[in-house]
Amino acid sequence: MIPGAPRWLALIALTVALAGALWWVDQRVVDEPPPNAWRAFATLDALPPDARVPDPTLLSPSLGWPPAQIWHRPGAGTWLALGAPPRAWLGTWTGDVPAALGPWAACLDDAPGCPDGWQARAAAEPDGWRRAALLQGDAAAADRLFRGLRAASPIK
Amino acid sequence: MLVWTNIAHGLLAFFWAQAARRVLRPRCPELAVTLSTLVLAVPPAVAVVQAVSPAPWTLLRVPGWHAALATVGLAGWAPAVLAGGTGLLFVAQELLPLLTRRRAWRRAPRGPHPRLDAARAAVLPGFRALGLDAPPVRCVDSGTPMAALVGLRAPEVVVSRVLIDALDDRQLEALLAHELAHAARGGNRRLTLLWLLRAAQALNPAALIAFRQLVETEEAACDALAARATKRPADLASVLIEVERLRGATRAAEDAPGEPGAHLALLQRRVRRLLDGVAEQGPRGPVGLAAAALLGALLWGVG
């Protein structure tokens, strides 16, 4: 019998339990989405080359750059949240929007549930993609932001 | 991402070590030092292993956690402030005091002292009985009460003259036994290696806490070894109190601020441990290797 064997067994059991707990929590926090789903990215550099990201020089500096949230779906577009909590959302996309947009998605359809004080400007572009700017502010600021977004050639 | 992985490894290792301290026996300072050492050493070692060979299992995906935290606005300034603050603490708590101490010891003239030589001769048999040897001892002509093991290549124990004059023969032997215990436990070479590991993880708050714990428990481990070698723990307890009394008098004379409460609480714990007679033999066998293998396997899957 190894001296102190029960205590070593207890430590091994504790280590295995800790590993199991880590794995369990990780599976819930980092739920790996399917390959064609919207995914969060930590930095713009991590985005694939075909992601459409607007030129930040055409945006108001008060909105904040780099984005606090970056959502991308291969072949289906990119959504960026500026500020935390978001003060603006910028999207270039086709198809459906990411679930992370939450109540702001209602602003795109003038549907009930759009947060108070938010303005949405969206348009379908000739290339088949849609562009949208959601902003917490007045209508004139939303117009300016959307014009800037449409004028901006994607940097990526 | 390397820094975030190191921080995740450090925090996990720290949590695991705290649990291991409660599970393993004997509950002695030597075990606490071993576990704190693992918290410092295993994360960098695992980073190297992961670079060469990723783990066949995944327990925690650090990039995924980073992205998840980013979605709730917690991956930007908050961790940066935490890591930056930890880095500043490293400079203030570890780097500057080290440079100041080195300068003070280098400048002070050293020489032999008959009472020190006699005290060394008295404690040496106790160390040799434990299979240990002892470096030479020297007197430093200084009015500041201090004693330390100095030097990397040719270490020696130095004791200030004011301390030699203030302690009786039994207390001087106990003081030397404590400093010789530092040498027997690997001395400054081991501590320098651990300090470098700490410096390499300057942004990791777990490394900060683990290194502080290690420095404190190392003192207690040397107390325990000295008590076993001399078989007179009460003498060492009286030395700790006397040194603190002398330091207090020196500070009062210089109108310097007093020691923080944490320092006095640590001193109280060391004295109590000595007087309670808790000088258990440290863990036997390759406890460190076995614990390192367990912790390494756990951290290997985190990256």
Short mmCIF file of C-alpha atoms in Angstrom, two decimals:
data_model
loop_
_atom_site.label_atom_id
_atom_site.label_comp_id
_atom_site.label_asym_id
_atom_site.label_seq_id
_atom_site.Cartn_x
_atom_site.Cartn_y
_atom_site.Cartn_z
CA MET A 1 0.00 0.00 0.00
CA ILE A 2 1.42 3.42 -0.96
CA PRO A 3 1.67 5.75 2.07
CA GLY A 4 -1.23 8.20 1.98
CA ALA A 5 -2.82 6.34 -0.93
CA PRO A 6 -6.42 7.23 0.04
CA ARG A 7 -5.52 10.91 -0.02
CA TRP A 8 -3.87 10.56 -3.44
CA LEU A 9 -6.97 8.76 -4.68
CA ALA A 10 -9.01 11.67 -3.32
CA LEU A 11 -6.78 14.15 -5.19
CA ILE A 12 -7.08 12.13 -8.41
CA ALA A 13 -10.86 12.04 -7.96
CA LEU A 14 -10.89 15.77 -7.31
CA THR A 15 -8.80 16.42 -10.45
CA VAL A 16 -11.10 14.25 -12.58
CA ALA A 17 -14.16 16.01 -11.10
CA LEU A 18 -12.62 19.40 -11.84
CA ALA A 19 -11.85 18.30 -15.42
CA GLY A 20 -15.44 17.10 -15.83
CA ALA A 21 -16.84 20.35 -14.44
CA LEU A 22 -14.61 22.37 -16.79
CA TRP A 23 -15.70 20.34 -19.80
CA TRP A 24 -19.38 20.67 -18.82
CA VAL A 25 -19.21 24.45 -18.36
CA ASP A 26 -17.13 24.87 -21.54
CA GLN A 27 -19.69 22.98 -23.62
CA ARG A 28 -22.35 25.42 -22.44
CA VAL A 29 -20.37 28.65 -22.67
CA VAL A 30 -18.59 27.92 -25.96
CA ASP A 31 -21.31 26.15 -27.89
CA GLU A 32 -19.63 25.57 -31.22
CA PRO A 33 -22.11 26.72 -33.91
CA PRO A 34 -22.54 24.77 -37.15
CA PRO A 35 -20.16 25.86 -39.93
CA ASN A 36 -22.77 27.97 -41.74
CA ALA A 37 -24.11 29.78 -38.64
CA TRP A 38 -23.45 33.31 -37.38
CA ARG A 39 -20.33 33.26 -35.21
CA ALA A 40 -18.80 35.77 -32.79
CA PHE A 41 -15.24 36.92 -33.50
CA ALA A 42 -12.97 38.55 -30.94
CA THR A 43 -11.15 40.83 -33.40
CA LEU A 44 -11.55 42.10 -36.96
CA ASP A 45 -8.22 40.46 -37.81
CA ALA A 46 -9.77 37.09 -37.04
CA LEU A 47 -12.45 37.57 -39.75
CA PRO A 48 -12.03 35.73 -43.06
CA PRO A 49 -10.87 37.82 -46.06
CA ASP A 50 -14.32 37.86 -47.70
CA ALA A 51 -16.01 39.53 -44.69
CA ARG A 52 -17.45 42.96 -45.58
CA VAL A 53 -16.26 45.46 -42.99
CA PRO A 54 -16.86 49.21 -43.57
CA ASP A 55 -14.06 51.76 -43.53
CA PRO A 56 -14.08 53.28 -40.00
CA THR A 57 -12.71 56.62 -41.25
CA LEU A 58 -16.14 57.40 -42.69
CA LEU A 59 -17.86 56.84 -39.33
CA SER A 60 -18.24 59.32 -36.49
CA PRO A 61 -15.41 58.84 -33.96
CA SER A 62 -17.96 59.15 -31.13
CA LEU A 63 -19.45 55.77 -32.08
CA GLY A 64 -16.31 53.91 -31.02
CA TRP A 65 -14.00 51.68 -33.02
CA PRO A 66 -13.09 48.82 -33.05
CA PRO A 67 -16.45 47.10 -32.70
CA ALA A 68 -17.40 45.64 -29.32
CA GLN A 69 -19.17 42.74 -31.02
CA ILE A 70 -18.36 41.13 -34.35
CA TRP A 71 -20.72 38.61 -35.92
CA HIS A 72 -19.96 36.92 -39.20
CA ARG A 73 -21.53 34.16 -41.21
CA PRO A 74 -19.57 32.71 -44.13
CA GLY A 75 -21.04 33.97 -47.38
CA ALA A 76 -23.94 35.70 -45.59
CA GLY A 77 -22.45 38.89 -44.16
CA THR A 78 -21.16 40.71 -41.14
CA TRP A 79 -22.78 42.65 -38.29
CA LEU A 80 -20.82 44.96 -36.00
CA ALA A 81 -21.92 46.49 -32.70
CA LEU A 82 -20.20 49.78 -31.84
CA GLY A 83 -19.97 50.50 -28.12
CA ALA A 84 -20.80 48.33 -25.13
CA PRO A 85 -23.72 48.45 -24.59
CA PRO A 86 -24.25 49.04 -28.31
CA ARG A 87 -24.78 52.59 -29.52
CA ALA A 88 -24.96 51.51 -33.16
CA TRP A 89 -25.19 48.35 -35.27
CA LEU A 90 -23.81 48.16 -38.80
CA GLY A 91 -24.76 45.27 -41.07
CA THR A 92 -23.94 44.06 -44.56
CA TRP A 93 -25.74 40.81 -45.15
CA THR A 94 -27.99 38.53 -47.15
CA GLY A 95 -30.62 36.22 -45.70
CA ASP A 96 -31.46 36.34 -42.02
CA VAL A 97 -29.83 38.43 -39.29
CA PRO A 98 -27.85 37.04 -36.31
CA ALA A 99 -29.81 36.20 -33.17
CA ALA A 100 -27.35 38.42 -31.27
CA LEU A 101 -29.17 41.43 -32.73
CA GLY A 102 -31.96 40.62 -30.26
CA PRO A 103 -34.57 43.39 -30.01
CA TRP A 104 -32.69 45.54 -32.54
CA ALA A 105 -33.79 43.14 -35.29
CA ALA A 106 -37.30 44.53 -34.84
CA CYS A 107 -36.02 48.00 -35.83
CA LEU A 108 -35.30 46.70 -39.36
CA ASP A 109 -38.96 45.80 -39.90
CA ASP A 110 -40.50 48.74 -37.99
CA ALA A 111 -41.92 46.03 -35.77
CA PRO A 112 -42.88 46.45 -32.10
CA GLY A 113 -40.01 45.71 -29.75
CA CYS A 114 -37.41 48.04 -31.29
CA PRO A 115 -35.67 49.75 -28.31
CA ASP A 116 -36.85 53.33 -27.64
CA GLY A 117 -34.87 56.06 -29.33
CA TRP A 118 -33.35 53.80 -31.99
CA GLN A 119 -33.48 54.60 -35.69
CA ALA A 120 -32.99 52.10 -38.52
CA ARG A 121 -31.91 52.80 -42.08
CA ALA A 122 -31.66 49.86 -44.51
CA ALA A 123 -31.52 49.34 -48.25
CA ALA A 124 -31.02 46.53 -50.75
CA GLU A 125 -27.97 47.19 -52.92
CA PRO A 126 -27.63 46.38 -56.62
CA ASP A 127 -25.20 43.56 -55.81
CA GLY A 128 -27.96 41.72 -53.97
CA TRP A 129 -26.63 42.44 -50.50
CA ARG A 130 -28.48 44.52 -47.91
CA ARG A 131 -26.92 47.25 -45.82
CA ALA A 132 -28.31 48.62 -42.59
CA ALA A 133 -27.38 51.08 -39.88
CA LEU A 134 -29.15 51.05 -36.52
CA LEU A 135 -28.44 54.02 -34.29
CA GLN A 136 -29.51 55.33 -30.94
CA GLY A 137 -30.09 58.99 -31.82
CA ASP A 138 -32.10 61.32 -34.02
CA ALA A 139 -33.19 60.73 -37.60
CA ALA A 140 -30.59 63.10 -39.08
CA ALA A 141 -27.73 61.26 -37.34
CA ALA A 142 -29.10 57.93 -38.59
CA ASP A 143 -29.24 59.33 -42.15
CA ARG A 144 -25.65 60.55 -41.91
CA LEU A 145 -24.44 57.21 -40.56
CA PHE A 146 -26.21 55.28 -43.29
CA ARG A 147 -24.83 57.53 -46.02
CA GLY A 148 -21.37 56.98 -44.59
CA LEU A 149 -21.88 53.25 -44.47
CA ARG A 150 -23.04 53.11 -48.13
CA ALA A 151 -20.19 55.32 -49.28
CA ALA A 152 -17.62 53.21 -47.46
CA SER A 153 -15.98 50.64 -49.60
CA PRO A 154 -15.38 47.51 -47.60
CA ILE A 155 -11.85 47.41 -46.19
CA LYS A 156 -11.97 43.65 -46.01
CA MET B 1 -4.07 34.49 -26.86
CA LEU B 2 -0.93 33.09 -25.19
CA VAL B 3 -1.37 35.50 -22.25
CA TRP B 4 -5.05 34.56 -21.83
CA THR B 5 -4.18 30.87 -21.93
CA ASN B 6 -1.47 31.43 -19.32
CA ILE B 7 -3.92 33.31 -17.10
CA ALA B 8 -6.50 30.52 -17.49
CA HIS B 9 -3.81 27.92 -16.65
CA GLY B 10 -2.62 29.93 -13.65
CA LEU B 11 -6.09 30.44 -12.18
CA LEU B 12 -6.99 26.80 -12.67
CA ALA B 13 -3.68 25.63 -11.17
CA PHE B 14 -4.17 27.95 -8.20
CA PHE B 15 -7.68 26.64 -7.57
CA TRP B 16 -6.44 23.03 -7.88
CA ALA B 17 -3.52 23.68 -5.50
CA GLN B 18 -5.83 25.17 -2.87
CA ALA B 19 -7.94 22.03 -3.02
CA ALA B 20 -4.85 19.79 -2.94
CA ARG B 21 -3.61 21.54 0.21
CA ARG B 22 -6.76 20.46 1.98
CA VAL B 23 -6.67 16.89 0.70
CA LEU B 24 -2.99 15.87 0.98
CA ARG B 25 -1.01 15.15 4.16
CA PRO B 26 1.05 16.05 6.07
CA ARG B 27 -0.27 19.60 6.36
CA CYS B 28 3.14 21.20 6.54
CA PRO B 29 4.82 24.25 4.98
CA GLU B 30 6.96 22.04 2.73
CA LEU B 31 3.84 20.71 0.98
CA ALA B 32 2.45 24.24 0.64
CA VAL B 33 5.74 25.34 -0.97
CA THR B 34 5.65 22.38 -3.36
CA LEU B 35 2.08 23.21 -4.45
CA SER B 36 2.82 26.93 -4.90
CA THR B 37 5.86 25.95 -6.96
CA LEU B 38 3.62 23.87 -9.21
CA VAL B 39 1.25 26.83 -9.72
CA LEU B 40 4.24 28.83 -10.98
CA ALA B 41 6.06 26.13 -12.95
CA VAL B 42 3.40 23.93 -14.53
CA PRO B 43 1.57 26.58 -16.67
CA PRO B 44 4.70 27.61 -18.65
CA ALA B 45 5.73 23.95 -18.99
CA VAL B 46 2.27 23.05 -20.31
CA ALA B 47 2.43 25.95 -22.80
CA VAL B 48 5.63 24.46 -24.23
CA VAL B 49 4.09 20.96 -24.39
CA GLN B 50 0.97 22.34 -26.09
CA ALA B 51 3.10 24.12 -28.70
CA VAL B 52 4.82 20.84 -29.53
CA SER B 53 1.85 18.52 -29.14
CA PRO B 54 -1.75 19.64 -28.54
CA ALA B 55 -3.72 17.57 -26.04
CA PRO B 56 -5.89 14.76 -27.38
CA TRP B 57 -8.72 16.03 -25.17
CA THR B 58 -10.30 19.44 -24.73
CA LEU B 59 -11.55 20.67 -21.38
CA LEU B 60 -11.71 24.40 -21.93
CA ARG B 61 -11.36 26.38 -25.18
CA VAL B 62 -9.74 29.71 -24.30
CA PRO B 63 -10.42 31.48 -27.68
CA GLY B 64 -14.09 30.48 -27.39
CA TRP B 65 -14.27 31.92 -23.87
CA HIS B 66 -12.58 35.10 -25.11
CA ALA B 67 -15.18 35.47 -27.87
CA ALA B 68 -18.01 34.69 -25.42
CA LEU B 69 -16.72 37.34 -23.01
CA ALA B 70 -16.40 39.78 -25.93
CA THR B 71 -20.10 39.43 -26.71
CA VAL B 72 -20.95 40.73 -23.23
CA GLY B 73 -18.29 43.46 -23.34
CA LEU B 74 -15.90 41.78 -20.87
CA ALA B 75 -12.95 41.00 -23.15
CA GLY B 76 -11.73 44.56 -23.67
CA TRP B 77 -10.58 46.93 -20.95
CA ALA B 78 -11.46 44.89 -17.83
CA PRO B 79 -8.93 42.04 -18.36
CA ALA B 80 -6.41 44.57 -19.70
CA VAL B 81 -6.70 46.60 -16.47
CA LEU B 82 -6.39 43.40 -14.41
CA ALA B 83 -3.28 42.26 -16.30
CA GLY B 84 -1.76 45.76 -16.30
CA GLY B 85 -2.38 46.14 -12.55
CA THR B 86 -0.80 42.76 -11.93
CA GLY B 87 2.23 43.82 -13.98
CA LEU B 88 2.59 47.02 -11.95
CA LEU B 89 2.30 45.03 -8.71
CA PHE B 90 5.10 42.79 -9.96
CA VAL B 91 7.37 45.80 -10.41
CA ALA B 92 6.43 47.33 -7.04
CA GLN B 93 6.30 44.12 -5.00
CA GLU B 94 9.00 41.92 -6.52
CA LEU B 95 11.34 43.79 -8.84
CA LEU B 96 12.11 47.05 -6.96
CA PRO B 97 12.54 45.43 -3.49
CA LEU B 98 14.88 42.83 -5.03
CA LEU B 99 17.09 45.49 -6.62
CA THR B 100 17.12 47.53 -3.37
CA ARG B 101 18.11 44.51 -1.26
CA ARG B 102 20.85 43.49 -3.70
CA ARG B 103 22.35 46.97 -3.59
CA ALA B 104 22.25 47.11 0.24
CA TRP B 105 23.96 43.71 0.66
CA ARG B 106 26.61 44.39 -1.99
CA ARG B 107 27.70 47.67 -0.41
CA ALA B 108 28.05 46.42 3.18
CA PRO B 109 31.57 45.18 4.18
CA ARG B 110 31.66 41.57 5.41
CA GLY B 111 34.00 39.60 7.63
CA PRO B 112 34.27 36.64 10.03
CA HIS B 113 32.92 36.80 13.57
CA PRO B 114 33.89 34.35 16.35
CA ARG B 115 30.35 34.05 17.75
CA LEU B 116 28.95 33.32 14.30
CA ASP B 117 31.58 30.64 13.66
CA ALA B 118 30.82 29.06 17.04
CA ALA B 119 27.08 29.10 16.34
CA ARG B 120 27.63 27.50 12.92
CA ALA B 121 29.78 24.77 14.46
CA ALA B 122 27.02 24.13 17.02
CA VAL B 123 24.18 23.69 14.49
CA LEU B 124 26.18 21.90 11.78
CA PRO B 125 25.88 18.40 13.33
CA GLY B 126 22.09 18.72 13.35
CA PHE B 127 22.09 19.52 9.61
CA ARG B 128 24.62 16.77 8.82
CA ALA B 129 22.36 14.31 10.67
CA LEU B 130 19.62 15.26 8.17
CA GLY B 131 22.07 14.69 5.29
CA LEU B 132 22.56 18.43 4.64
CA ASP B 133 25.58 20.70 4.48
CA ALA B 134 25.91 24.41 5.27
CA PRO B 135 27.58 27.41 3.57
CA PRO B 136 29.97 29.77 5.42
CA VAL B 137 28.65 32.57 7.64
CA ARG B 138 29.88 36.20 7.72
CA CYS B 139 29.20 39.29 9.76
CA VAL B 140 28.01 42.48 8.02
CA ASP B 141 28.97 45.74 9.67
CA SER B 142 25.49 47.23 9.69
CA GLY B 143 23.16 48.80 12.26
CA THR B 144 20.10 47.39 10.48
CA PRO B 145 18.88 44.11 12.02
CA MET B 146 19.04 41.62 9.15
CA ALA B 147 20.14 38.11 8.34
CA ALA B 148 20.00 36.42 4.96
CA LEU B 149 21.42 33.83 2.63
CA VAL B 150 23.09 35.78 -0.20
CA GLY B 151 24.85 34.85 -3.43
CA LEU B 152 24.12 32.42 -6.23
CA ARG B 153 27.41 30.76 -7.18
CA ALA B 154 29.09 30.86 -3.74
CA PRO B 155 26.27 31.43 -1.26
CA GLU B 156 26.97 32.53 2.28
CA VAL B 157 24.89 33.48 5.28
CA VAL B 158 25.31 37.08 6.40
CA VAL B 159 24.16 38.49 9.73
CA SER B 160 24.34 42.16 10.71
CA ARG B 161 26.46 43.15 13.71
CA VAL B 162 23.54 44.72 15.56
CA LEU B 163 21.73 41.39 15.43
CA ILE B 164 24.76 39.42 16.65
CA ASP B 165 25.08 41.80 19.58
CA ALA B 166 21.37 41.58 20.45
CA LEU B 167 20.99 37.77 20.45
CA ASP B 168 22.35 35.29 22.99
CA ASP B 169 24.22 32.16 21.86
CA ARG B 170 21.16 29.89 21.69
CA GLN B 171 19.22 32.50 19.72
CA LEU B 172 22.14 33.02 17.35
CA GLU B 173 22.28 29.27 16.70
CA ALA B 174 18.52 29.24 15.99
CA LEU B 175 18.87 32.21 13.63
CA LEU B 176 21.74 30.51 11.75
CA ALA B 177 19.82 27.27 11.60
CA HIS B 178 16.97 29.11 9.86
CA GLU B 179 19.29 30.73 7.30
CA LEU B 180 21.17 27.46 6.73
CA ALA B 181 17.79 25.83 6.15
CA HIS B 182 17.32 28.23 3.21
CA ALA B 183 20.59 26.94 1.77
CA ALA B 184 19.60 23.32 2.39
CA ARG B 185 16.27 23.86 0.58
CA GLY B 186 17.92 25.01 -2.64
CA GLY B 187 18.81 28.53 -1.59
CA ASN B 188 18.86 31.46 -3.94
CA ARG B 189 19.33 29.37 -7.08
CA ARG B 190 15.95 27.75 -6.59
CA LEU B 191 14.30 31.03 -5.59
CA THR B 192 15.85 32.84 -8.57
CA LEU B 193 14.47 30.21 -10.93
CA LEU B 194 11.03 30.61 -9.37
CA TRP B 195 11.38 34.40 -9.54
CA LEU B 196 12.12 34.12 -13.27
CA LEU B 197 9.03 31.97 -13.73
CA ARG B 198 7.07 34.64 -11.86
CA ALA B 199 8.61 37.39 -14.02
CA ALA B 200 7.73 35.48 -17.20
CA GLN B 201 4.12 35.50 -16.00
CA ALA B 202 4.14 39.10 -14.74
CA LEU B 203 0.61 39.73 -16.11
CA ASN B 204 -0.89 36.64 -14.45
CA PRO B 205 -2.69 37.38 -11.15
CA ALA B 206 -2.49 33.70 -10.13
CA ALA B 207 1.31 33.81 -10.44
CA LEU B 208 1.34 36.95 -8.31
CA ILE B 209 -0.58 35.29 -5.47
CA ALA B 210 1.25 31.96 -5.79
CA PHE B 211 4.68 33.62 -5.59
CA ARG B 212 3.68 35.64 -2.50
CA GLN B 213 2.34 32.45 -0.90
CA LEU B 214 5.53 30.64 -1.82
CA VAL B 215 7.79 33.29 -0.28
CA GLU B 216 5.80 33.21 2.97
CA THR B 217 5.51 29.43 3.23
CA GLU B 218 9.20 29.08 2.34
CA GLU B 219 10.00 31.00 5.54
CA ALA B 220 7.74 28.66 7.52
CA ALA B 221 9.33 25.62 5.82
CA CYS B 222 12.79 26.86 6.84
CA ASP B 223 11.51 27.42 10.39
CA ALA B 224 10.33 23.80 10.45
CA LEU B 225 13.63 22.46 9.10
CA ALA B 226 15.64 24.59 11.54
CA ALA B 227 13.47 23.37 14.43
CA ARG B 228 14.07 19.75 13.38
CA ALA B 229 17.83 20.32 13.07
CA THR B 230 18.27 22.13 16.41
CA LYS B 231 15.34 20.52 18.25
CA ARG B 232 14.79 23.92 19.91
CA PRO B 233 11.84 25.58 18.15
CA ALA B 234 11.19 27.97 21.08
CA ASP B 235 14.62 29.58 20.55
CA LEU B 236 13.76 30.35 16.94
CA ALA B 237 10.37 31.76 18.01
CA SER B 238 12.15 34.10 20.43
CA VAL B 239 14.53 35.16 17.63
CA LEU B 240 11.62 36.07 15.35
CA ILE B 241 10.13 38.23 18.10
CA GLU B 242 13.48 39.83 18.96
CA VAL B 243 14.26 40.64 15.31
CA GLU B 244 10.84 42.24 14.92
CA ARG B 245 11.38 44.25 18.14
CA LEU B 246 14.75 45.49 16.84
CA ARG B 247 13.29 46.37 13.45
CA GLY B 248 10.49 48.29 15.17
CA ALA B 249 13.03 50.23 17.24
CA THR B 250 15.10 51.00 14.10
CA ARG B 251 12.02 52.20 12.23
CA ALA B 252 10.97 54.35 15.20
CA ALA B 253 14.46 55.88 15.36
CA GLU B 254 14.32 56.64 11.63
CA ASP B 255 10.70 57.83 11.92
CA ALA B 256 9.82 55.32 9.19
CA PRO B 257 6.29 53.88 8.76
CA GLY B 258 5.48 50.63 10.61
CA GLU B 259 5.12 47.21 9.01
CA PRO B 260 1.72 46.47 7.46
CA GLY B 261 -0.72 44.30 9.41
CA ALA B 262 -0.23 41.35 7.03
CA HIS B 263 3.47 41.20 7.95
CA LEU B 264 2.71 41.03 11.67
CA ALA B 265 -0.01 38.41 11.11
CA LEU B 266 2.52 36.28 9.22
CA LEU B 267 5.03 36.65 12.05
CA GLN B 268 2.36 35.63 14.55
CA ARG B 269 1.56 32.50 12.53
CA ARG B 270 5.24 31.55 12.31
CA VAL B 271 5.76 31.98 16.07
CA ARG B 272 2.58 30.06 16.89
CA ARG B 273 3.54 27.21 14.57
CA LEU B 274 6.96 26.92 16.25
CA LEU B 275 5.55 27.08 19.78
CA ASP B 276 2.78 24.60 18.98
CA GLY B 277 5.48 22.15 17.96
CA VAL B 278 4.12 21.64 14.44
CA ALA B 279 7.41 20.70 12.80
CA GLU B 280 6.22 17.67 10.85
CA GLN B 281 8.51 16.10 8.29
CA GLY B 282 7.65 17.28 4.78
CA PRO B 283 6.02 14.99 2.22
CA ARG B 284 8.09 11.89 1.41
CA GLY B 285 8.71 10.43 -2.03
CA PRO B 286 8.15 12.06 -5.42
CA VAL B 287 5.08 13.98 -4.26
CA GLY B 288 5.95 17.00 -6.40
CA LEU B 289 6.34 14.91 -9.57
CA ALA B 290 3.09 13.03 -9.01
CA ALA B 291 1.17 16.24 -8.31
CA ALA B 292 2.81 17.95 -11.32
CA ALA B 293 1.74 15.07 -13.58
CA LEU B 294 -1.86 15.36 -12.37
CA LEU B 295 -1.96 19.13 -12.74
CA GLY B 296 -0.16 19.00 -16.09
CA ALA B 297 -2.70 16.53 -17.47
CA LEU B 298 -5.50 18.84 -16.34
CA LEU B 299 -3.98 21.98 -17.88
CA TRP B 300 -2.96 20.21 -21.11
CA GLY B 301 -6.63 20.13 -22.12
CA VAL B 302 -7.05 23.87 -21.54
CA GLY B 303 -5.95 25.99 -24.47
#
